[in-house]
Amino acid sequence: MMIQKPGDSVSPTTGNVRTGLYDPQSIEPKWQEYWLKNKTFKTEADPSKPKYYVLDMFPYPSGDGLHVGHPEGYTATDVVARFKRMNGFNVLHPMGWDAFGLPAERHAVRTGEHPAVITRKNCDTFRRQIQSLGLSYDWDREINTTDPDYYKWTQWIFTILFERGLAYQTEAPVNWCPALGTVLANEEVKDGCYVETGDPVEKRMMKQWMLRITAYAERLIQDLDRVDWPESIKAMQREWIGRSEGADALFKVAGKNCQFTIFTTRPDTLYGATYCVLAPEHPLLLPITTLDRLAEVQAYVEAASRRSAQDRMAAEREKTGVFTGAYAVNPVNGKEIPIWTADYVLAEYGYGAIMAVPAHDERDYEFARKFGLEIIEVVSGGDISRAAFTGDGLLVNSPLIDGLPVPEAKKKISAWLENQGLGKATVTYRLRDWLFSRQRYWGEPFPLVTLEDGSIQAVPIEDLPVVLPPLEDYRPTADGQPPLARAQEWVNFTDPRTGNALKRETNTMPQWAGSCWYYLRFCDPQNRKQAWSKEAESYWMPVDLYIGGAEHAVLHLLYSRFWHKVLFDAGLVSTPEPFQRLFNQGMILAHSYQDSSGKYYYPHQVEKSGEEWLVKETGSTVRVQVEKMSKSRYNVVNPDTVVRELGADSLRLYELFMGPLDREKPWTEEGVQGVHRFLRRIWALFVTEPGDLHPRIQNDSGDHAVTRILHRTVKHVTRDIESLDFNTAISRMMEFVNAATKADRVQKDDMERFLLVLAPFAPHIAEELWQRLGHKETLAYEKWPDYDPTLLIEDLINIPVQINGKLRDTVQVPNGSDSEALIAAAKESEKVQRQLEGKTIVKEIVVPAKLVNFVVR
RNA sequence: GGGCGGGUGGUGAAAUGGCAGACACGGGGGACUUAAAAUCCCCUGGGGGCAACCCUGUGAGGGUUCGAAUCCCUCCCCGCCUACCA
């Protein structure tokens, strides 16, 4: 298909547009319609052109619509997309909806209406709002994760994971959230609560689907070196994966025919192990407990299981534990040491069992002190009567490794353990497998069937998608099964080909599933035969620039990297990493007004009186604070209002002018007004009040100083877009407008170049003025202007003159003056002469074109 | 406790070894107007001086350098992430 070349089929309407006043309400819809009808931003893979893939983290279309935080990232990527197009790149810039999720399901439970209905409504709202901002998406590529034509392929990718042994079902302690009625992944739980809502989470034994992300732990760490991401995000992923090197060691239980393995990062301290601890959930715990201690241990285990993850995790909590009565045999010296159970040892990490070396581990030290356990120093250098010593030193009291420094001792003892068949050097990760099933309706059904013999098979690709059945009631069943269990005919059915009775899985996939691969579908969104074609994937991938919030650092960004690597191993994608360059925009905050009782007020309910802010009606004082936008704080700014009152270009410009993209910044009404004034000044530069082209714009003559500033502006804006410093790019354009406004005559050519650099930021006004300058086609594919470096060189430059590093004067000299000339000019300055009086110059420092500094005595 | 950011005017911020505060917001003054809004012009870090000018200033203290917001050390404060991971 051809890209419809702008201008030919749909001509912009006139109507009330051709007036002399800047009127975004008429020009913005006009150009939005033009872009949409002409498919100005439609893209096709074209191997003859260099590609650029610039992607936003697609939104969950909530019922509240957009707030001004969303368009910050969208505007940034749009500027880059438009800039790259003008620089000859074939740009892929798509948008879609991550539309599975709990709010729509809750709505369905309440109303009985299918969640697809409210989802469609919300997507329509989001699309309308996003389109009103003039973002240059290729709308023919719009995708929706809840569309069966989309989730067919999500299910297909799951079957790939399943067939590669990376999806398995297991009965394990999982994070159960009673408020949500579903289990959650580790990544979704923090401090024993669901990260989104703060609802408490408890441990429960359940049979669940897991994805073997741990099999990719090493590569997920290693390949972070390949991508251009913020260090903070890389660090978060590294910490989450939590690689640690150490050794396994086998401890026999004295007098019993059993043993357990522990993991330690300090095998060098093995001689200092004075007790062992099994987690309360450890399978060996009750079997080894002696009769006299059994009641106590059982009580402890029970108490631990009841304790919420929240208080179990609390670091300040004093350590607790009980002795089992059993002893373990230290593999290095045969010494028998007591086995305890304590909840400071976590069942999920390592083997759920540790050797305790109180002399060299703070936690063990605290525990040993509390329970009067032995403390043996094996690394010298500390004072173990006062505290655990965790630093480096020489080994003592350790026959096999005495005198060695810690690193060598670790190596030697690990080798010794391996030799004896009692352990070996190993690497352990903090990362756990990904709990992948949810007890919900509004998610992708698992493409799996259980046969009568209990075996599980993937649904073949030709039978995909497994479509969600409609339900009358979207609640879980009375006996606690997921909502899909209500669709009995859907769950239990007969295979038409074999006549076998089959049973479907009633869990659904988590919301993360659809976003794990959407960037691939964008490459080839309408492909009915495949999730994507090889040609499209290898042309567009990887994503060159990915912008979104930092809250996805270890969720979406880790999960999608994992899927991508599986697809890479399956030969289905050509790059090891999906997102080459990542950038996190900072949150947009807003002022909120709260009285002493904690009640919030809307901005229109308060007013400033002197230094204080008062509630208009009551006159009581309120506190002004800068906080995250939220409905409950009455401080949400709706982009619709801003677009209606000041226009999309003002909104776009302000989103970027507020400050550096990665920083948190407060929204202010005055700030938007400020950039709106800037746009009006631009308009007035080109158009007179009656609506004619401004007479200051001349074809062949203009203020040369303005031309120079223009070229400087082009240079800086170009550089600033590339480094994502949009705020300074805009201030450069403001400088140009200030200079051009003061000039009597400006050259048309300069003004056109200015419109081209303005266009990525404020495309509507730029298109409108471009048209009024006589152009028939959109400027979206005009060549990005060059600048002439020779025009950046000033004839005369101001050179600061310092004396002992203090600024005393500036002198004007011809550009290119050599050191002697600079010194001579500096010495001619009266102010400098006055300062030099009676002093001796001991050194003259000259930085050509920069400064002169006299060091005097 | 650990990791990563950050601290510059009344406010958002520029400047990453060379004129601190560009560009805006807010504030003050003026022009236009019957008036207001809008718009335009001037001023706006602090202190001193009639003025030319002078002093001072980037969280605190020290250091390196001819020269430091910028580099190094010590400390304080704020934000985010993380936290008994053996």
Short mmCIF file of N, CA, C and O in Angstrom, two decimals, chain A residues 17-84:
data_model
loop_
_atom_site.label_atom_id
_atom_site.label_comp_id
_atom_site.label_asym_id
_atom_site.label_seq_id
_atom_site.Cartn_x
_atom_site.Cartn_y
_atom_site.Cartn_z
N VAL A 17 -11.50 29.61 9.94
CA VAL A 17 -10.09 29.48 10.26
C VAL A 17 -9.30 30.71 9.84
O VAL A 17 -8.40 31.15 10.52
N ARG A 18 -9.65 31.26 8.71
CA ARG A 18 -8.80 32.30 8.16
C ARG A 18 -9.05 33.66 8.80
O ARG A 18 -9.42 34.63 8.16
N THR A 19 -8.85 33.69 10.11
CA THR A 19 -8.94 34.98 10.78
C THR A 19 -7.56 35.32 11.29
O THR A 19 -6.63 34.54 11.17
N GLY A 20 -7.45 36.47 11.85
CA GLY A 20 -6.14 36.92 12.26
C GLY A 20 -5.75 36.52 13.67
O GLY A 20 -4.63 36.75 14.09
N LEU A 21 -6.68 35.93 14.42
CA LEU A 21 -6.35 35.61 15.80
C LEU A 21 -5.95 34.15 15.94
O LEU A 21 -6.46 33.28 15.22
N TYR A 22 -5.05 33.90 16.86
CA TYR A 22 -4.65 32.52 17.11
C TYR A 22 -5.83 31.80 17.74
O TYR A 22 -6.24 32.15 18.84
N ASP A 23 -6.34 30.81 17.06
CA ASP A 23 -7.55 30.14 17.51
C ASP A 23 -7.36 28.63 17.43
O ASP A 23 -7.76 27.98 16.47
N PRO A 24 -6.73 28.07 18.46
CA PRO A 24 -6.46 26.62 18.42
C PRO A 24 -7.74 25.80 18.26
O PRO A 24 -7.69 24.72 17.66
N GLN A 25 -8.86 26.31 18.76
CA GLN A 25 -10.09 25.51 18.69
C GLN A 25 -10.52 25.28 17.25
O GLN A 25 -11.25 24.34 16.98
N SER A 26 -10.09 26.13 16.34
CA SER A 26 -10.45 25.85 14.96
C SER A 26 -9.31 25.19 14.18
O SER A 26 -9.55 24.29 13.39
N ILE A 27 -8.06 25.59 14.43
CA ILE A 27 -7.00 24.98 13.61
C ILE A 27 -6.64 23.58 14.07
O ILE A 27 -6.27 22.74 13.25
N GLU A 28 -6.80 23.27 15.33
CA GLU A 28 -6.35 21.94 15.79
C GLU A 28 -7.23 20.82 15.25
O GLU A 28 -6.71 19.85 14.68
N PRO A 29 -8.57 20.91 15.39
CA PRO A 29 -9.39 19.86 14.79
C PRO A 29 -9.19 19.76 13.28
O PRO A 29 -9.21 18.68 12.72
N LYS A 30 -8.98 20.90 12.65
CA LYS A 30 -8.78 20.90 11.20
C LYS A 30 -7.59 20.04 10.80
O LYS A 30 -7.69 19.19 9.91
N TRP A 31 -6.48 20.21 11.50
CA TRP A 31 -5.29 19.45 11.12
C TRP A 31 -5.36 18.01 11.60
O TRP A 31 -4.85 17.10 10.94
N GLN A 32 -6.01 17.80 12.72
CA GLN A 32 -6.17 16.41 13.17
C GLN A 32 -6.98 15.61 12.16
O GLN A 32 -6.66 14.46 11.85
N GLU A 33 -8.02 16.24 11.65
CA GLU A 33 -8.84 15.58 10.65
C GLU A 33 -8.02 15.35 9.38
O GLU A 33 -8.09 14.28 8.76
N TYR A 34 -7.25 16.33 9.01
CA TYR A 34 -6.41 16.21 7.82
C TYR A 34 -5.44 15.03 7.95
O TYR A 34 -5.33 14.19 7.06
N TRP A 35 -4.75 14.94 9.10
CA TRP A 35 -3.77 13.85 9.28
C TRP A 35 -4.46 12.50 9.24
O TRP A 35 -3.95 11.55 8.65
N LEU A 36 -5.63 12.44 9.89
CA LEU A 36 -6.34 11.17 9.98
C LEU A 36 -6.85 10.74 8.60
O LEU A 36 -6.67 9.61 8.17
N LYS A 37 -7.50 11.68 7.89
CA LYS A 37 -8.10 11.34 6.59
C LYS A 37 -7.04 11.02 5.55
O LYS A 37 -7.23 10.17 4.70
N ASN A 38 -5.93 11.75 5.61
CA ASN A 38 -4.87 11.49 4.63
C ASN A 38 -3.93 10.38 5.05
O ASN A 38 -3.00 10.07 4.33
N LYS A 39 -4.19 9.83 6.24
CA LYS A 39 -3.30 8.80 6.79
C LYS A 39 -1.85 9.26 6.69
O LYS A 39 -0.95 8.54 6.25
N THR A 40 -1.65 10.49 7.11
CA THR A 40 -0.32 11.10 7.03
C THR A 40 0.74 10.27 7.74
O THR A 40 1.90 10.23 7.33
N PHE A 41 0.35 9.60 8.82
CA PHE A 41 1.37 8.91 9.64
C PHE A 41 1.34 7.41 9.48
O PHE A 41 1.88 6.67 10.30
N LYS A 42 0.69 6.95 8.42
CA LYS A 42 0.67 5.52 8.15
C LYS A 42 2.07 5.08 7.72
O LYS A 42 2.74 5.77 6.96
N THR A 43 2.51 3.96 8.24
CA THR A 43 3.87 3.47 7.95
C THR A 43 3.83 2.08 7.36
O THR A 43 3.02 1.26 7.78
N GLU A 44 4.72 1.82 6.46
CA GLU A 44 4.93 0.46 5.96
C GLU A 44 6.41 0.14 6.06
O GLU A 44 7.25 1.03 5.89
N ALA A 45 6.70 -1.11 6.31
CA ALA A 45 8.11 -1.52 6.31
C ALA A 45 8.69 -1.23 4.93
O ALA A 45 8.05 -1.48 3.91
N ASP A 46 9.87 -0.62 4.90
CA ASP A 46 10.49 -0.27 3.62
C ASP A 46 12.00 -0.40 3.77
O ASP A 46 12.66 0.51 4.27
N PRO A 47 12.51 -1.54 3.34
CA PRO A 47 13.95 -1.82 3.57
C PRO A 47 14.87 -0.80 2.91
O PRO A 47 16.04 -0.74 3.27
N SER A 48 14.35 0.04 2.01
CA SER A 48 15.24 1.01 1.38
C SER A 48 15.47 2.21 2.29
O SER A 48 16.31 3.06 2.02
N LYS A 49 14.67 2.31 3.39
CA LYS A 49 14.83 3.46 4.28
C LYS A 49 15.26 3.01 5.68
O LYS A 49 14.87 1.94 6.12
N PRO A 50 16.03 3.84 6.36
CA PRO A 50 16.37 3.48 7.74
C PRO A 50 15.12 3.58 8.61
O PRO A 50 14.28 4.44 8.38
N LYS A 51 15.00 2.68 9.57
CA LYS A 51 13.79 2.66 10.40
C LYS A 51 14.06 3.26 11.76
O LYS A 51 15.20 3.30 12.24
N TYR A 52 13.01 3.71 12.39
CA TYR A 52 13.11 4.14 13.78
C TYR A 52 11.81 3.75 14.46
O TYR A 52 10.73 4.13 14.02
N TYR A 53 11.94 2.96 15.54
CA TYR A 53 10.76 2.47 16.25
C TYR A 53 10.70 3.18 17.59
O TYR A 53 11.57 2.99 18.44
N VAL A 54 9.72 4.03 17.75
CA VAL A 54 9.60 4.79 19.00
C VAL A 54 8.27 4.47 19.65
O VAL A 54 7.21 4.64 19.05
N LEU A 55 8.34 3.97 20.88
CA LEU A 55 7.18 3.36 21.51
C LEU A 55 6.89 3.95 22.88
O LEU A 55 7.80 4.24 23.67
N ASP A 56 5.59 4.12 23.15
CA ASP A 56 5.13 4.48 24.49
C ASP A 56 4.70 3.22 25.20
O ASP A 56 4.21 2.29 24.58
N MET A 57 4.84 3.20 26.52
CA MET A 57 4.20 2.12 27.27
C MET A 57 2.70 2.34 27.14
O MET A 57 2.18 3.39 27.55
N PHE A 58 2.02 1.38 26.48
CA PHE A 58 0.60 1.60 26.21
C PHE A 58 -0.21 1.57 27.50
O PHE A 58 0.15 0.89 28.45
N PRO A 59 -1.28 2.35 27.55
CA PRO A 59 -1.99 2.52 28.82
C PRO A 59 -3.05 1.46 29.08
O PRO A 59 -3.55 0.82 28.15
N TYR A 60 -3.40 1.32 30.34
CA TYR A 60 -4.62 0.63 30.71
C TYR A 60 -5.74 1.67 30.62
O TYR A 60 -5.67 2.69 31.31
N PRO A 61 -6.72 1.46 29.78
CA PRO A 61 -7.76 2.47 29.61
C PRO A 61 -8.75 2.44 30.77
O PRO A 61 -9.73 1.70 30.74
N SER A 62 -8.48 3.23 31.78
CA SER A 62 -9.33 3.25 32.97
C SER A 62 -10.57 4.08 32.70
O SER A 62 -10.61 4.85 31.74
N GLY A 63 -11.55 3.96 33.56
CA GLY A 63 -12.79 4.69 33.39
C GLY A 63 -12.64 6.19 33.61
O GLY A 63 -13.50 6.97 33.22
N ASP A 64 -11.53 6.60 34.25
CA ASP A 64 -11.36 8.01 34.56
C ASP A 64 -10.84 8.82 33.38
O ASP A 64 -10.79 10.04 33.44
N GLY A 65 -10.41 8.15 32.33
CA GLY A 65 -9.82 8.89 31.21
C GLY A 65 -8.40 9.31 31.53
O GLY A 65 -7.84 8.95 32.56
N LEU A 66 -7.83 10.08 30.63
CA LEU A 66 -6.44 10.52 30.80
C LEU A 66 -6.35 11.59 31.87
O LEU A 66 -7.29 12.34 32.08
N HIS A 67 -5.21 11.68 32.54
CA HIS A 67 -4.90 12.93 33.23
C HIS A 67 -3.61 13.45 32.63
O HIS A 67 -3.01 12.77 31.80
N VAL A 68 -3.21 14.65 33.02
CA VAL A 68 -2.11 15.28 32.28
C VAL A 68 -0.77 14.57 32.45
O VAL A 68 0.19 14.91 31.78
N GLY A 69 -0.71 13.58 33.34
CA GLY A 69 0.51 12.79 33.45
C GLY A 69 0.75 11.91 32.23
O GLY A 69 1.88 11.77 31.79
N HIS A 70 -0.32 11.33 31.69
CA HIS A 70 -0.15 10.44 30.53
C HIS A 70 0.56 11.12 29.35
O HIS A 70 1.49 10.55 28.80
N PRO A 71 0.10 12.30 28.94
CA PRO A 71 0.65 12.86 27.70
C PRO A 71 2.10 13.32 27.81
O PRO A 71 2.69 13.69 26.81
N GLU A 72 2.68 13.30 29.00
CA GLU A 72 4.06 13.75 29.09
C GLU A 72 4.97 12.86 28.25
O GLU A 72 5.70 13.32 27.37
N GLY A 73 4.90 11.56 28.53
CA GLY A 73 5.70 10.62 27.74
C GLY A 73 5.25 10.58 26.29
O GLY A 73 6.07 10.52 25.38
N TYR A 74 3.93 10.64 26.09
CA TYR A 74 3.41 10.56 24.71
C TYR A 74 3.89 11.74 23.87
O TYR A 74 4.15 11.60 22.68
N THR A 75 3.95 12.91 24.50
CA THR A 75 4.41 14.08 23.75
C THR A 75 5.89 13.96 23.44
O THR A 75 6.33 14.27 22.33
N ALA A 76 6.64 13.47 24.41
CA ALA A 76 8.08 13.30 24.19
C ALA A 76 8.34 12.36 23.01
O ALA A 76 9.12 12.69 22.11
N THR A 77 7.68 11.21 23.00
CA THR A 77 7.91 10.27 21.90
C THR A 77 7.40 10.87 20.59
O THR A 77 7.96 10.61 19.53
N ASP A 78 6.34 11.67 20.68
CA ASP A 78 5.80 12.24 19.45
C ASP A 78 6.77 13.25 18.84
O ASP A 78 6.93 13.30 17.62
N VAL A 79 7.43 14.02 19.69
CA VAL A 79 8.42 14.96 19.18
C VAL A 79 9.53 14.18 18.47
O VAL A 79 9.94 14.52 17.36
N VAL A 80 9.98 13.10 19.11
CA VAL A 80 11.05 12.30 18.51
C VAL A 80 10.57 11.68 17.19
O VAL A 80 11.28 11.70 16.19
N ALA A 81 9.34 11.15 17.20
CA ALA A 81 8.81 10.51 15.98
C ALA A 81 8.75 11.52 14.84
O ALA A 81 9.20 11.24 13.72
N ARG A 82 8.21 12.70 15.10
CA ARG A 82 8.09 13.71 14.05
C ARG A 82 9.47 14.19 13.59
O ARG A 82 9.70 14.40 12.40
N PHE A 83 10.37 14.33 14.55
CA PHE A 83 11.74 14.75 14.23
C PHE A 83 12.43 13.72 13.34
O PHE A 83 13.07 14.05 12.34
N LYS A 84 12.27 12.45 13.69
CA LYS A 84 12.94 11.40 12.91
C LYS A 84 12.36 11.31 11.50
O LYS A 84 13.08 11.07 10.54
#
